[in-house]
Amino acid sequence: MKLCISFIILFVFSFQTIAAERFIPKSDLIYKVLSIVNHLYVDSKRVKPNKMLEGALERLSVGIAPVLTKVDFKNDKVIINVSVDQFSREFEFKQPTNSSELNYILQQVVSFVKQYLEKDEKPENVDYAVINGFLRQLDPHSSLMIPEIYSDFSTQTSGNFGGVGMMISIRDGQLTIISPIDNTPASRVGLRADDRIVQINEESTINMSLSDAVKKLRGKAGTEVDIYFMRKGFSSPNKVTVIRDIIEITSVKSYTFKEEGKRVGLIKINTFQQNTIDEINSHLEKLDYDLKDFQGLIVDLRNNPGGLLDQAIKVSDRFLSGGVIVSTAGLNPGTIKSYNAHWFRSITNIPIIVLINNGSASASEIVTAAMKKNERAVVLGIQTFGKGSVQQVIPFPGGSALRLTTSKYLTPGNISIQSVGVSPHIAVIPYYVSNDLLHVTSPRLDSSEKSLDQNFAEWGDKMEPPEKTVYYLYKNDEDKDEGEDENKDIDHKELELKTVREDFLVQTAMKILLKNQRKDYNNLLKTALLSMDQEQELQEGELVKKFASFSTVVDWKSYKTKSKGTISSSSWVEIKTVSEDKEIWKKHTGIIPADNEIRLFLKAKNIGKTRISRLMAITDCENQLFDDRQFAFGRLDPGESKQWFVPIKISQSAPSRDDLITFNFTDQEKRNIKEYSTTYKIRQKDRPEFLYNISILEDGTHESKGNGDKNIQINETVTVKVDITNKGKGKSGSLTVLLKNGEGKKVFLKKGRQALETLLSAETTTAYFQFDLKKIPDDDDLDFSLDIIDSVFTHSSLNQKIKLPLHKKVAAINNMPPSINLSAAALTSSNKKYELEGIISDQKGVKDVYIFNNRKKIYYKNFLDKRLRKKVDFDLTIDLDKENNKIIIISRDDDNVMSQKNLFVRYSTYK
């Protein structure tokens, strides 16, 4: 008998072991991507298996909540520790030297992770995370596009799709038509701007995401879609049946400006997609560029992120009669393929000015460089983005696609603009001078290609400086004449034309083209340089006059100075209070509370014997709130002192942090006069925490309709009551509460959004939602999700997935996210080893906690195996790897409701 029992126990144990170690197939996708990288990637020197392995595992940790990985390289071995929830395993491999060995290691790790994934996590997400992790170690542009992203990408680059033809958005929580596109099915059935779409086919659009709405409206040409919409004056929704058609996505706009009997055309290219050249040809015909009164063309490429290489070549070819447009170089550095312009159908007899900025990238840089280097156009604006690589898109079964860098491109002369960009002939810089904002330097190119991790900086050639740099005084609202901004009763298209024409760079290009007497390039450039000399004189006078208009008069005239001056400096803060509707500003010392308006003052005194001209200071700070703030003092004679302040709004949701601010003083000659540093401390407000209780009504109360047995049945109108209590110490912002339908057309959501006022600490409020049950789901559970969104304290917002059972009474659901409390966490540390301790509380039980430092997951702990887990603790030592460290602590409960706390820690020996 004992033997029999032992056999049964052994059998059950063995069965459980087999069940846990279920079969996980190898990931074909990881293998395919690595194989393609091995054969097609532009630079084999960048394919470093160890680095790619680190990137893959780091991304896996970040992308999948319960996963934590650690990698150690010792001698010729790599030791990998992987934990998934409470399951962990140590792997030891020989360090990979090629893609095949890297694939083997990743397959083992991925298989283990998939064994213990949470039931709601898709296995393919593990593959996506790993692949994008190792691709990101190659360069910033290679990636795996998941099916949803690739679908959107394909639509954008193809230039057309099957749909109804209208621009839509979410406004005030409602799916709203921004504008129907002319001559499309939407416009033909009479849909208008501001119509609210309340239903698509059988589904309510309440809380429907914009992407879901787009998917439902798009479809094969010739198919039908029913749209129910509300309009001002309607008592109930109107229904229209729309037959889908092929909708063209426009990438080009054009305008014509007339002045003194002469015309100037403008073509704005927003992106380069499959039909861009066709659109340009169409717009050129409308411009009548071959008539005598046509003075020239402005090609606006500002904020054009690029697109298809072949379209950039065709657009360039349209305006060039010869010369190299662009060259590409792939794996073999000796193989360069050049694309040359042809004279056929080229427009060569009209002057052209190209407008660019640091948002002009990739294909738009190719066009700019081709026009500039072949002396076809004069270029105005700001240095471009600097992307000199080309990506090939390779689709996979299942809907995903690999976007891989397979070559680099070279502008005429075999010059690479990688991480450098294309410089304009004339750099035109906006200066901002007002009571609220001062910015009188060239813009920082913080968002350029050079700022991206793993960029191909080594490709870039030396930047070519512009022939001239000028600035203009940006005209803000306070500079406009009274009534100048009145645009009432102006047609939308007329208003758009007016806005374009008032753009300073467009105005400048127009003036140059109208002044230009000959059509050749050299004369156009000469005219542009002379015109900008005159414009700079005007702008210089405007700038000096603007500075002189302030209460603290600043003499911004230019004075000759023999040598660099010497100054002393100090800074302080004033904080605003209001008494009897009157603003009072008082000097403030110590900690700055969040939710305040402050003035950051800087004072400079000339303690030398030399006059200083155009003295100014610019801040450098990791906190964007204090970074790149500019202070103007102008002329400062020996013994003279001046002060300047900048207004700063410390938001209600500002986090606690200690910030080091460095003030860099320069003079008219851009000489460094002084560097001065100080610290300011901000402390956050108490946060709200939400307890919520969800109950079901179908007894006739609160607009419900049913038999009152607390069972949800077909054709009942069910009211979902949500009671929300603020259990935190601080008051909330205004709240938006959403009930989202996860059952598609089986449930018709009648009311799913409610806006609520600020909730004080310990205060309770209630939201009500309604839905009709149309069809029983297969699993006999109704899937919903509840969102409580705080407009101010976004990290206090929460989401819970809800299952409402059918055929039995629905019990009330109550919950509150875990509460995270840290033990005396210092915000400045002089030690790189930082000790972090905390306690997490949850009324039902804490599931886990995971912690990031500067986007890298450094800690994970699961508490499911603990008997007592309503209050748990954690502690760890963090290596502060940067001056500023953003530490994010996330905890979840058994319902996967999440809470988050952010901590900003500055590592510094500065006192």
Short mmCIF file of N, CA, C and O in Angstrom, two decimals, residues 154-233:
data_model
loop_
_atom_site.label_atom_id
_atom_site.label_comp_id
_atom_site.label_asym_id
_atom_site.label_seq_id
_atom_site.Cartn_x
_atom_site.Cartn_y
_atom_site.Cartn_z
N SER A 154 3.72 51.42 -43.44
CA SER A 154 3.42 51.09 -44.83
C SER A 154 2.41 52.05 -45.42
O SER A 154 2.53 52.49 -46.57
N THR A 155 1.42 52.41 -44.62
CA THR A 155 0.40 53.35 -45.09
C THR A 155 1.01 54.71 -45.39
O THR A 155 0.73 55.33 -46.41
N GLN A 156 1.87 55.17 -44.48
CA GLN A 156 2.47 56.49 -44.65
C GLN A 156 3.38 56.56 -45.87
O GLN A 156 3.37 57.54 -46.61
N THR A 157 4.19 55.52 -46.08
CA THR A 157 5.13 55.57 -47.20
C THR A 157 4.47 55.25 -48.54
O THR A 157 4.94 55.70 -49.58
N SER A 158 3.36 54.48 -48.53
CA SER A 158 2.70 54.14 -49.78
C SER A 158 1.96 55.32 -50.37
O SER A 158 1.79 55.44 -51.57
N GLY A 159 1.50 56.23 -49.46
CA GLY A 159 0.82 57.42 -49.94
C GLY A 159 -0.65 57.23 -50.20
O GLY A 159 -1.34 58.17 -50.62
N ASN A 160 -1.20 56.02 -49.96
CA ASN A 160 -2.64 55.83 -50.12
C ASN A 160 -3.10 54.64 -49.29
O ASN A 160 -2.30 53.81 -48.89
N PHE A 161 -4.42 54.60 -49.06
CA PHE A 161 -5.02 53.51 -48.31
C PHE A 161 -6.51 53.48 -48.62
O PHE A 161 -7.07 54.45 -49.17
N GLY A 162 -7.16 52.37 -48.29
CA GLY A 162 -8.61 52.29 -48.45
C GLY A 162 -9.28 52.86 -47.21
O GLY A 162 -8.98 52.43 -46.10
N GLY A 163 -10.15 53.82 -47.40
CA GLY A 163 -10.80 54.44 -46.24
C GLY A 163 -11.90 55.39 -46.66
O GLY A 163 -12.38 55.36 -47.80
N VAL A 164 -12.31 56.25 -45.73
CA VAL A 164 -13.43 57.16 -45.98
C VAL A 164 -12.97 58.57 -46.30
O VAL A 164 -13.72 59.35 -46.87
N GLY A 165 -11.72 58.94 -45.88
CA GLY A 165 -11.18 60.23 -46.27
C GLY A 165 -11.50 61.37 -45.34
O GLY A 165 -12.17 62.33 -45.75
N MET A 166 -11.03 61.27 -44.10
CA MET A 166 -11.20 62.41 -43.19
C MET A 166 -10.14 62.35 -42.10
O MET A 166 -9.63 61.28 -41.75
N MET A 167 -9.82 63.52 -41.57
CA MET A 167 -8.90 63.61 -40.44
C MET A 167 -9.73 63.59 -39.16
O MET A 167 -10.72 64.33 -39.05
N ILE A 168 -9.34 62.73 -38.22
CA ILE A 168 -10.09 62.61 -36.97
C ILE A 168 -9.15 62.77 -35.78
O ILE A 168 -7.94 62.60 -35.89
N SER A 169 -9.73 63.11 -34.65
CA SER A 169 -8.95 63.25 -33.42
C SER A 169 -9.88 63.02 -32.24
O SER A 169 -11.10 62.91 -32.40
N ILE A 170 -9.27 62.92 -31.05
CA ILE A 170 -10.06 62.85 -29.82
C ILE A 170 -10.11 64.24 -29.22
O ILE A 170 -9.07 64.80 -28.85
N ARG A 171 -11.27 64.82 -29.14
CA ARG A 171 -11.45 66.14 -28.54
C ARG A 171 -12.46 66.06 -27.41
O ARG A 171 -13.58 65.58 -27.61
N ASP A 172 -12.02 66.52 -26.22
CA ASP A 172 -12.88 66.45 -25.04
C ASP A 172 -13.41 65.03 -24.85
O ASP A 172 -14.58 64.83 -24.47
N GLY A 173 -12.58 64.05 -25.16
CA GLY A 173 -12.95 62.65 -24.96
C GLY A 173 -13.85 62.08 -26.03
O GLY A 173 -14.27 60.91 -25.92
N GLN A 174 -14.14 62.84 -27.08
CA GLN A 174 -15.05 62.37 -28.13
C GLN A 174 -14.32 62.26 -29.47
O GLN A 174 -13.50 63.12 -29.82
N LEU A 175 -14.65 61.22 -30.22
CA LEU A 175 -14.07 61.03 -31.55
C LEU A 175 -14.67 62.09 -32.48
O LEU A 175 -15.86 62.09 -32.75
N THR A 176 -13.82 62.99 -32.95
CA THR A 176 -14.29 64.18 -33.65
C THR A 176 -13.63 64.29 -35.02
O THR A 176 -12.44 64.00 -35.18
N ILE A 177 -14.42 64.72 -36.00
CA ILE A 177 -13.88 64.96 -37.34
C ILE A 177 -13.19 66.32 -37.35
O ILE A 177 -13.82 67.35 -37.05
N ILE A 178 -11.90 66.33 -37.67
CA ILE A 178 -11.17 67.60 -37.79
C ILE A 178 -11.52 68.25 -39.13
O ILE A 178 -11.84 69.42 -39.19
N SER A 179 -11.44 67.44 -40.18
CA SER A 179 -11.90 67.93 -41.48
C SER A 179 -11.99 66.77 -42.46
O SER A 179 -11.10 65.91 -42.47
N PRO A 180 -13.06 66.72 -43.25
CA PRO A 180 -13.12 65.73 -44.33
C PRO A 180 -12.17 66.18 -45.45
O PRO A 180 -11.99 67.37 -45.66
N ILE A 181 -11.59 65.23 -46.15
CA ILE A 181 -10.72 65.56 -47.28
C ILE A 181 -11.60 65.76 -48.51
O ILE A 181 -12.54 65.00 -48.75
N ASP A 182 -11.30 66.82 -49.26
CA ASP A 182 -12.10 67.15 -50.43
C ASP A 182 -12.18 65.97 -51.40
O ASP A 182 -11.19 65.24 -51.60
N ASN A 183 -13.37 65.80 -51.96
CA ASN A 183 -13.62 64.80 -53.01
C ASN A 183 -13.29 63.38 -52.53
O ASN A 183 -12.69 62.59 -53.25
N THR A 184 -13.71 63.07 -51.32
CA THR A 184 -13.58 61.71 -50.78
C THR A 184 -14.95 61.25 -50.32
O THR A 184 -15.90 62.06 -50.23
N PRO A 185 -15.12 59.96 -50.02
CA PRO A 185 -16.43 59.48 -49.57
C PRO A 185 -16.99 60.26 -48.38
O PRO A 185 -18.18 60.54 -48.34
N ALA A 186 -16.15 60.64 -47.44
CA ALA A 186 -16.63 61.38 -46.26
C ALA A 186 -17.23 62.72 -46.64
O ALA A 186 -18.28 63.12 -46.14
N SER A 187 -16.55 63.44 -47.54
CA SER A 187 -17.07 64.75 -47.95
C SER A 187 -18.32 64.60 -48.81
O SER A 187 -19.24 65.42 -48.74
N ARG A 188 -18.38 63.52 -49.61
CA ARG A 188 -19.52 63.34 -50.51
C ARG A 188 -20.81 63.00 -49.76
O ARG A 188 -21.90 63.31 -50.23
N VAL A 189 -20.71 62.37 -48.59
CA VAL A 189 -21.93 62.05 -47.83
C VAL A 189 -22.31 63.18 -46.86
O VAL A 189 -23.28 63.07 -46.12
N GLY A 190 -21.53 64.26 -46.86
CA GLY A 190 -21.92 65.44 -46.09
C GLY A 190 -21.35 65.52 -44.68
O GLY A 190 -21.79 66.35 -43.89
N LEU A 191 -20.38 64.69 -44.34
CA LEU A 191 -19.74 64.81 -43.02
C LEU A 191 -18.95 66.10 -42.97
O LEU A 191 -18.34 66.52 -43.96
N ARG A 192 -18.96 66.75 -41.78
CA ARG A 192 -18.33 68.07 -41.64
C ARG A 192 -17.33 68.08 -40.49
O ARG A 192 -17.35 67.22 -39.62
N ALA A 193 -16.50 69.12 -40.50
CA ALA A 193 -15.60 69.35 -39.37
C ALA A 193 -16.43 69.56 -38.11
O ALA A 193 -17.52 70.16 -38.16
N ASP A 194 -15.95 69.04 -36.99
CA ASP A 194 -16.57 69.14 -35.66
C ASP A 194 -17.73 68.16 -35.46
O ASP A 194 -18.31 68.13 -34.36
N ASP A 195 -18.09 67.38 -36.48
CA ASP A 195 -19.07 66.30 -36.25
C ASP A 195 -18.43 65.28 -35.29
O ASP A 195 -17.25 64.96 -35.40
N ARG A 196 -19.23 64.77 -34.36
CA ARG A 196 -18.74 63.78 -33.40
C ARG A 196 -19.24 62.39 -33.81
O ARG A 196 -20.45 62.18 -33.90
N ILE A 197 -18.31 61.49 -34.05
CA ILE A 197 -18.67 60.12 -34.43
C ILE A 197 -18.96 59.34 -33.15
O ILE A 197 -18.07 59.14 -32.32
N VAL A 198 -20.20 58.90 -32.99
CA VAL A 198 -20.59 58.22 -31.74
C VAL A 198 -20.66 56.70 -31.91
O VAL A 198 -20.68 55.96 -30.92
N GLN A 199 -20.69 56.24 -33.17
CA GLN A 199 -20.79 54.80 -33.39
C GLN A 199 -20.23 54.46 -34.77
O GLN A 199 -20.47 55.18 -35.74
N ILE A 200 -19.48 53.36 -34.85
CA ILE A 200 -18.98 52.85 -36.13
C ILE A 200 -19.50 51.42 -36.27
O ILE A 200 -19.21 50.56 -35.43
N ASN A 201 -20.32 51.20 -37.30
CA ASN A 201 -21.03 49.93 -37.44
C ASN A 201 -21.80 49.65 -36.15
O ASN A 201 -22.61 50.48 -35.74
N GLU A 202 -21.53 48.54 -35.49
CA GLU A 202 -22.31 48.19 -34.29
C GLU A 202 -21.62 48.61 -32.99
O GLU A 202 -22.11 48.30 -31.91
N GLU A 203 -20.48 49.30 -33.09
CA GLU A 203 -19.70 49.59 -31.89
C GLU A 203 -19.76 51.06 -31.51
O GLU A 203 -19.60 51.95 -32.34
N SER A 204 -19.98 51.29 -30.22
CA SER A 204 -19.91 52.63 -29.67
C SER A 204 -18.45 53.11 -29.71
O SER A 204 -17.53 52.33 -29.50
N THR A 205 -18.25 54.40 -29.95
CA THR A 205 -16.89 54.95 -29.98
C THR A 205 -16.48 55.53 -28.62
O THR A 205 -15.40 56.12 -28.50
N ILE A 206 -17.34 55.40 -27.62
CA ILE A 206 -16.98 55.92 -26.30
C ILE A 206 -15.71 55.24 -25.81
O ILE A 206 -15.64 54.01 -25.74
N ASN A 207 -14.70 56.05 -25.52
CA ASN A 207 -13.39 55.57 -25.05
C ASN A 207 -12.65 54.70 -26.05
O ASN A 207 -11.68 54.04 -25.70
N MET A 208 -13.12 54.69 -27.30
CA MET A 208 -12.39 53.97 -28.34
C MET A 208 -11.11 54.75 -28.64
O MET A 208 -11.14 55.98 -28.78
N SER A 209 -9.97 54.07 -28.72
CA SER A 209 -8.71 54.75 -29.00
C SER A 209 -8.72 55.25 -30.45
O SER A 209 -9.44 54.72 -31.31
N LEU A 210 -7.90 56.25 -30.70
CA LEU A 210 -7.82 56.82 -32.04
C LEU A 210 -7.35 55.77 -33.04
O LEU A 210 -7.87 55.67 -34.15
N SER A 211 -6.38 54.95 -32.64
CA SER A 211 -5.86 53.92 -33.56
C SER A 211 -6.93 52.88 -33.88
O SER A 211 -7.03 52.41 -35.02
N ASP A 212 -7.74 52.50 -32.87
CA ASP A 212 -8.82 51.54 -33.12
C ASP A 212 -9.86 52.13 -34.07
O ASP A 212 -10.39 51.44 -34.94
N ALA A 213 -10.19 53.40 -33.87
CA ALA A 213 -11.17 54.05 -34.73
C ALA A 213 -10.68 54.10 -36.18
O ALA A 213 -11.43 53.83 -37.12
N VAL A 214 -9.40 54.41 -36.35
CA VAL A 214 -8.81 54.46 -37.70
C VAL A 214 -8.90 53.09 -38.36
O VAL A 214 -9.27 52.97 -39.53
N LYS A 215 -8.58 52.03 -37.60
CA LYS A 215 -8.65 50.67 -38.16
C LYS A 215 -10.06 50.32 -38.60
O LYS A 215 -10.26 49.65 -39.61
N LYS A 216 -11.06 50.74 -37.84
CA LYS A 216 -12.44 50.40 -38.17
C LYS A 216 -12.96 51.21 -39.35
O LYS A 216 -13.82 50.75 -40.10
N LEU A 217 -12.44 52.42 -39.53
CA LEU A 217 -12.89 53.26 -40.64
C LEU A 217 -12.19 52.89 -41.94
O LEU A 217 -12.75 53.03 -43.02
N ARG A 218 -10.96 52.41 -41.82
CA ARG A 218 -10.24 51.99 -43.03
C ARG A 218 -10.68 50.60 -43.46
O ARG A 218 -11.19 49.82 -42.67
N GLY A 219 -10.46 50.30 -44.71
CA GLY A 219 -10.83 48.98 -45.23
C GLY A 219 -10.69 48.96 -46.74
O GLY A 219 -10.33 49.96 -47.37
N LYS A 220 -11.01 47.85 -47.31
CA LYS A 220 -10.87 47.67 -48.76
C LYS A 220 -11.81 48.60 -49.51
O LYS A 220 -12.97 48.78 -49.13
N ALA A 221 -11.29 49.22 -50.56
CA ALA A 221 -12.12 50.10 -51.40
C ALA A 221 -13.33 49.34 -51.91
O ALA A 221 -13.22 48.18 -52.34
N GLY A 222 -14.51 49.98 -51.85
CA GLY A 222 -15.75 49.36 -52.31
C GLY A 222 -16.58 48.76 -51.20
O GLY A 222 -17.76 48.44 -51.39
N THR A 223 -15.99 48.60 -50.00
CA THR A 223 -16.74 48.07 -48.86
C THR A 223 -17.45 49.20 -48.13
O THR A 223 -17.10 50.37 -48.27
N GLU A 224 -18.45 48.83 -47.33
CA GLU A 224 -19.28 49.82 -46.63
C GLU A 224 -18.93 49.90 -45.15
O GLU A 224 -18.52 48.92 -44.54
N VAL A 225 -19.14 51.09 -44.59
CA VAL A 225 -19.03 51.28 -43.15
C VAL A 225 -20.14 52.25 -42.72
O VAL A 225 -20.36 53.28 -43.37
N ASP A 226 -20.87 51.90 -41.66
CA ASP A 226 -21.93 52.76 -41.13
C ASP A 226 -21.34 53.68 -40.07
O ASP A 226 -20.67 53.23 -39.12
N ILE A 227 -21.57 54.97 -40.24
CA ILE A 227 -21.07 55.97 -39.29
C ILE A 227 -22.26 56.72 -38.71
O ILE A 227 -23.10 57.26 -39.44
N TYR A 228 -22.34 56.72 -37.38
CA TYR A 228 -23.37 57.47 -36.67
C TYR A 228 -22.70 58.71 -36.07
O TYR A 228 -21.69 58.60 -35.37
N PHE A 229 -23.27 59.89 -36.34
CA PHE A 229 -22.60 61.11 -35.89
C PHE A 229 -23.61 62.10 -35.30
O PHE A 229 -24.79 62.11 -35.64
N MET A 230 -23.07 62.91 -34.39
CA MET A 230 -23.84 64.00 -33.77
C MET A 230 -23.28 65.33 -34.27
O MET A 230 -22.09 65.47 -34.51
N ARG A 231 -24.21 66.28 -34.42
CA ARG A 231 -23.85 67.62 -34.86
C ARG A 231 -24.65 68.63 -34.04
O ARG A 231 -25.72 68.29 -33.53
N LYS A 232 -24.11 69.80 -33.89
CA LYS A 232 -24.82 70.83 -33.13
C LYS A 232 -26.23 70.99 -33.70
O LYS A 232 -26.42 71.18 -34.89
N GLY A 233 -27.22 70.88 -32.81
CA GLY A 233 -28.62 70.99 -33.22
C GLY A 233 -29.31 69.65 -33.39
O GLY A 233 -30.54 69.60 -33.47
#
